[in-house]
PDB file of C-alpha atoms in Angstrom:
ATOM      1  CA  MET A 209      -0.019  -0.116  -0.061  1.00 46.00           C
ATOM      2  CA  ALA A 210       1.412   3.341  -1.039  1.00 51.00           C
ATOM      3  CA  ILE A 211       1.583   5.993   1.685  1.00 53.00           C
ATOM      4  CA  GLU A 212       0.173   9.313   0.422  1.00 62.00           C
ATOM      5  CA  ASN A 213       1.817  12.578   1.751  1.00 74.00           C
ATOM      6  CA  THR A 214      -0.632  15.049   3.039  1.00 65.00           C
ATOM      7  CA  LEU A 215      -0.378  18.278   1.051  1.00 68.00           C
ATOM      8  CA  TYR A 216      -3.768  19.857   2.182  1.00 65.00           C
ATOM      9  CA  SER A 217      -5.775  19.461   5.255  1.00 62.00           C
ATOM     10  CA  ASP A 218      -8.787  20.765   6.827  1.00 65.00           C
ATOM     11  CA  LEU A 219     -11.202  20.317   9.694  1.00 67.00           C
ATOM     12  CA  ASP A 220     -14.468  18.499   8.882  1.00 69.00           C
ATOM     13  CA  LEU A 221     -16.928  21.398   9.490  1.00 65.00           C
ATOM     14  CA  SER A 222     -19.891  19.131   9.585  1.00 66.00           C
ATOM     15  CA  LEU A 223     -18.797  18.359  13.262  1.00 63.00           C
ATOM     16  CA  TYR A 224     -20.786  14.965  13.256  1.00 62.00           C
ATOM     17  CA  VAL A 225     -19.845  12.918  16.340  1.00 61.00           C
ATOM     18  CA  PRO A 226     -21.259   9.244  16.104  1.00 59.00           C
ATOM     19  CA  PRO A 227     -23.122   8.061  19.134  1.00 63.00           C
ATOM     20  CA  GLN A 228     -21.056   6.853  21.872  1.00 61.00           C
ATOM     21  CA  SER A 229     -20.866   3.048  21.817  1.00 56.00           C
ATOM     22  CA  ASP A 230     -17.856   2.272  23.912  1.00 53.00           C
ATOM     23  CA  LYS A 231     -16.883   4.639  26.721  1.00 54.00           C
ATOM     24  CA  ASP A 232     -13.184   3.311  26.566  1.00 52.00           C
ATOM     25  CA  ASN A 233     -12.734   4.363  22.868  1.00 54.00           C
ATOM     26  CA  ASP A 234     -12.804   8.068  22.746  1.00 53.00           C
ATOM     27  CA  VAL A 235     -10.518   8.261  19.809  1.00 54.00           C
ATOM     28  CA  ASP A 236     -13.416   8.065  17.492  1.00 58.00           C
ATOM     29  CA  ARG A 237     -15.218  11.036  19.037  1.00 61.00           C
ATOM     30  CA  ASP A 238     -12.384  13.641  17.679  1.00 66.00           C
ATOM     31  CA  ILE A 239     -13.136  16.112  15.111  1.00 68.00           C
ATOM     32  CA  LYS A 240     -11.908  14.444  11.857  1.00 73.00           C
ATOM     33  CA  ILE A 241      -9.300  16.035   9.692  1.00 70.00           C
ATOM     34  CA  LEU A 242      -9.986  15.970   6.009  1.00 69.00           C
ATOM     35  CA  LYS A 243      -6.922  15.450   3.890  1.00 74.00           C
ATOM     36  CA  ASN A 244      -5.555  16.106   0.253  1.00 75.00           C
ATOM     37  CA  ALA A 245      -8.806  15.694  -2.200  1.00 81.00           C
ATOM     38  CA  ALA A 246     -11.316  15.519   0.541  1.00 81.00           C
ATOM     39  CA  ALA A 247     -10.057  18.792   2.080  1.00 81.00           C
ATOM     40  CA  VAL A 248      -9.871  20.394  -1.491  1.00 83.00           C
ATOM     41  CA  LYS A 249     -13.564  19.281  -1.979  1.00 88.00           C
ATOM     42  CA  ARG A 250     -14.660  20.871   1.197  1.00 84.00           C
ATOM     43  CA  SER A 251     -12.973  24.043   0.394  1.00 84.00           C
ATOM     44  CA  LEU A 252     -15.047  24.086  -3.099  1.00 88.00           C
ATOM     45  CA  LYS A 253     -18.249  23.431  -1.235  1.00 87.00           C
ATOM     46  CA  HIS A 254     -17.424  26.482   1.179  1.00 84.00           C
ATOM     47  CA  LEU A 255     -16.448  28.684  -1.760  1.00 87.00           C
ATOM     48  CA  PHE A 256     -19.875  28.117  -3.374  1.00 87.00           C
ATOM     49  CA  PHE A 257     -21.850  29.395  -0.561  1.00 84.00           C
ATOM     50  CA  ILE A 258     -19.863  32.506   0.463  1.00 83.00           C
ATOM     51  CA  GLU A 259     -22.032  35.634   0.446  1.00 82.00           C
ATOM     52  CA  GLN A 260     -20.805  39.215  -0.085  1.00 77.00           C
ATOM     53  CA  TYR A 261     -18.863  40.471   2.713  1.00 77.00           C
ATOM     54  CA  ASP A 262     -18.388  36.979   4.481  1.00 78.00           C
ATOM     55  CA  VAL A 263     -14.650  37.545   3.765  1.00 77.00           C
ATOM     56  CA  PRO A 264     -13.363  40.910   5.452  1.00 80.00           C
ATOM     57  CA  PHE A 265     -11.737  43.199   3.028  1.00 80.00           C
ATOM     58  CA  ASP A 266     -12.576  41.092   0.063  1.00 75.00           C
ATOM     59  CA  SER A 267     -16.132  42.051  -1.380  1.00 72.00           C
ATOM     60  CA  THR A 268     -15.170  40.462  -4.791  1.00 73.00           C
ATOM     61  CA  MET A 269     -15.137  37.005  -3.197  1.00 74.00           C
ATOM     62  CA  GLN A 270     -18.635  35.809  -3.383  1.00 75.00           C
ATOM     63  CA  SER A 271     -20.945  33.352  -4.965  1.00 80.00           C
ATOM     64  CA  SER A 272     -24.472  34.093  -6.407  1.00 80.00           C
ATOM     65  CA  LEU A 273     -25.639  30.459  -5.997  1.00 85.00           C
ATOM     66  CA  LYS A 274     -28.049  31.267  -3.123  1.00 83.00           C
ATOM     67  CA  ALA A 275     -29.626  34.338  -5.050  1.00 83.00           C
ATOM     68  CA  LEU A 276     -30.258  31.911  -7.971  1.00 87.00           C
ATOM     69  CA  LEU A 277     -32.227  29.431  -5.939  1.00 84.00           C
ATOM     70  CA  PHE A 278     -34.961  31.995  -5.555  1.00 85.00           C
ATOM     71  CA  GLU A 279     -35.290  32.063  -9.596  1.00 88.00           C
ATOM     72  CA  PRO A 280     -37.753  29.991 -11.120  1.00 88.00           C
ATOM     73  CA  VAL A 281     -36.089  26.370 -12.087  1.00 89.00           C
ATOM     74  CA  SER A 282     -35.181  26.714 -15.760  1.00 91.00           C
ATOM     75  CA  ARG A 283     -32.270  25.787 -18.063  1.00 93.00           C
ATOM     76  CA  VAL A 284     -31.195  29.435 -18.208  1.00 94.00           C
ATOM     77  CA  ILE A 285     -30.796  29.498 -14.306  1.00 92.00           C
ATOM     78  CA  ALA A 286     -28.749  26.271 -14.654  1.00 93.00           C
ATOM     79  CA  ALA A 287     -26.509  27.883 -17.155  1.00 94.00           C
ATOM     80  CA  ASN A 288     -26.103  30.865 -14.885  1.00 93.00           C
ATOM     81  CA  ILE A 289     -25.122  28.501 -11.932  1.00 92.00           C
ATOM     82  CA  GLN A 290     -22.792  26.608 -13.994  1.00 94.00           C
ATOM     83  CA  SER A 291     -20.903  29.865 -15.019  1.00 92.00           C
ATOM     84  CA  SER A 292     -21.084  31.267 -11.453  1.00 90.00           C
ATOM     85  CA  ILE A 293     -19.372  27.721 -10.438  1.00 91.00           C
ATOM     86  CA  GLU A 294     -16.696  27.845 -12.916  1.00 92.00           C
ATOM     87  CA  PHE A 295     -15.923  31.553 -12.171  1.00 90.00           C
ATOM     88  CA  ILE A 296     -15.610  31.279  -8.554  1.00 90.00           C
ATOM     89  CA  VAL A 297     -13.382  28.273  -8.757  1.00 91.00           C
ATOM     90  CA  LYS A 298     -11.247  29.854 -11.324  1.00 91.00           C
ATOM     91  CA  MET A 299     -10.743  33.005  -9.420  1.00 88.00           C
ATOM     92  CA  HIS A 300     -10.410  31.873  -5.839  1.00 87.00           C
ATOM     93  CA  GLU A 301      -9.261  28.237  -5.634  1.00 87.00           C
ATOM     94  CA  PRO A 302      -5.731  27.995  -7.572  1.00 89.00           C
ATOM     95  CA  ARG A 303      -5.148  24.412  -6.402  1.00 88.00           C
ATOM     96  CA  VAL A 304      -7.658  23.135  -8.956  1.00 91.00           C
ATOM     97  CA  THR A 305      -8.304  23.352 -12.707  1.00 93.00           C
ATOM     98  CA  VAL A 306     -11.944  22.940 -13.718  1.00 94.00           C
ATOM     99  CA  LEU A 307     -12.289  20.251 -16.571  1.00 95.00           C
ATOM    100  CA  ARG A 308     -16.082  20.197 -16.712  1.00 95.00           C
ATOM    101  CA  THR A 309     -19.360  21.420 -14.991  1.00 95.00           C
ATOM    102  CA  ASP A 310     -22.695  19.777 -15.395  1.00 95.00           C
ATOM    103  CA  VAL A 311     -25.744  21.462 -14.011  1.00 94.00           C
ATOM    104  CA  ASN A 312     -29.039  19.726 -14.515  1.00 94.00           C
ATOM    105  CA  ILE A 313     -32.617  20.209 -13.290  1.00 93.00           C
ATOM    106  CA  ASN A 314     -33.029  17.338 -10.737  1.00 90.00           C
ATOM    107  CA  SER A 315     -35.830  14.613 -11.209  1.00 86.00           C
ATOM    108  CA  SER A 316     -38.410  16.464  -8.901  1.00 87.00           C
ATOM    109  CA  GLY A 317     -38.005  19.717 -10.635  1.00 85.00           C
ATOM    110  CA  ASP A 318     -37.251  21.743  -7.513  1.00 86.00           C
ATOM    111  CA  GLY A 319     -33.511  22.088  -7.566  1.00 89.00           C
ATOM    112  CA  TYR A 320     -30.237  21.263  -9.527  1.00 92.00           C
ATOM    113  CA  ASP A 321     -27.795  18.176  -9.631  1.00 93.00           C
ATOM    114  CA  ILE A 322     -24.467  19.774  -9.841  1.00 93.00           C
ATOM    115  CA  GLU A 323     -21.384  17.541 -10.978  1.00 96.00           C
ATOM    116  CA  LEU A 324     -17.950  19.376 -11.092  1.00 95.00           C
ATOM    117  CA  TYR A 325     -14.953  17.474 -12.687  1.00 96.00           C
ATOM    118  CA  PHE A 326     -11.774  18.927 -11.703  1.00 94.00           C
ATOM    119  CA  SER A 327      -8.103  18.176 -11.553  1.00 93.00           C
ATOM    120  CA  ILE A 328      -5.992  18.901  -8.448  1.00 89.00           C
ATOM    121  CA  LYS A 329      -2.832  20.390  -9.737  1.00 87.00           C
ATOM    122  CA  SER A 330      -0.248  19.273  -7.186  1.00 84.00           C
ATOM    123  CA  LEU A 331      -1.716  15.738  -6.558  1.00 84.00           C
ATOM    124  CA  ASN A 332      -2.076  15.098 -10.419  1.00 87.00           C
ATOM    125  CA  ARG A 333      -5.302  13.683  -9.921  1.00 87.00           C
ATOM    126  CA  ASP A 334      -8.897  13.987 -11.355  1.00 91.00           C
ATOM    127  CA  GLU A 335     -11.632  14.253  -8.906  1.00 91.00           C
ATOM    128  CA  ASN A 336     -15.427  15.144  -9.080  1.00 94.00           C
ATOM    129  CA  LEU A 337     -17.718  16.833  -6.639  1.00 93.00           C
ATOM    130  CA  THR A 338     -21.499  16.165  -6.536  1.00 93.00           C
ATOM    131  CA  LEU A 339     -24.237  18.631  -5.145  1.00 91.00           C
ATOM    132  CA  LEU A 340     -27.885  18.887  -4.880  1.00 90.00           C
ATOM    133  CA  LEU A 341     -28.571  22.569  -4.914  1.00 87.00           C
ATOM    134  CA  LYS A 342     -32.164  23.368  -3.774  1.00 84.00           C
ATOM    135  CA  ARG A 343     -33.915  26.011  -1.880  1.00 77.00           C
ATOM    136  CA  ALA A 344     -34.937  24.960   1.675  1.00 74.00           C
ATOM    137  CA  ARG A 345     -38.679  26.083   2.473  1.00 62.00           C
TER     138      ARG A 345
END
């Protein structure tokens, strides 16, 4: 088994702690560390939902995905979502190169299925990120 060096790391912001099954085994109850591809994917998800002024002193770092969710579901909005995703990744995530972005209306017609295919430059590896984007009521 090859040992992979950790180039990127991040905290798992879901902060999910599994139910305690064994009081002697508290190691599993720690906050998980995401490494390499998982850390980059988490960073991309975070980028997609940054609002204007969430990042101090950088009003250009924003995504319009939340605003687009309040528009009627259509192919035009799907194209806008696609271009917004590609733009935010190109401008603010230098570790990756976008290979392809697919945005489709989901089967229930109330949101979008997003597939982002990208290459992590320093790992020389292609990855994909799948998201379901829909408005919460």
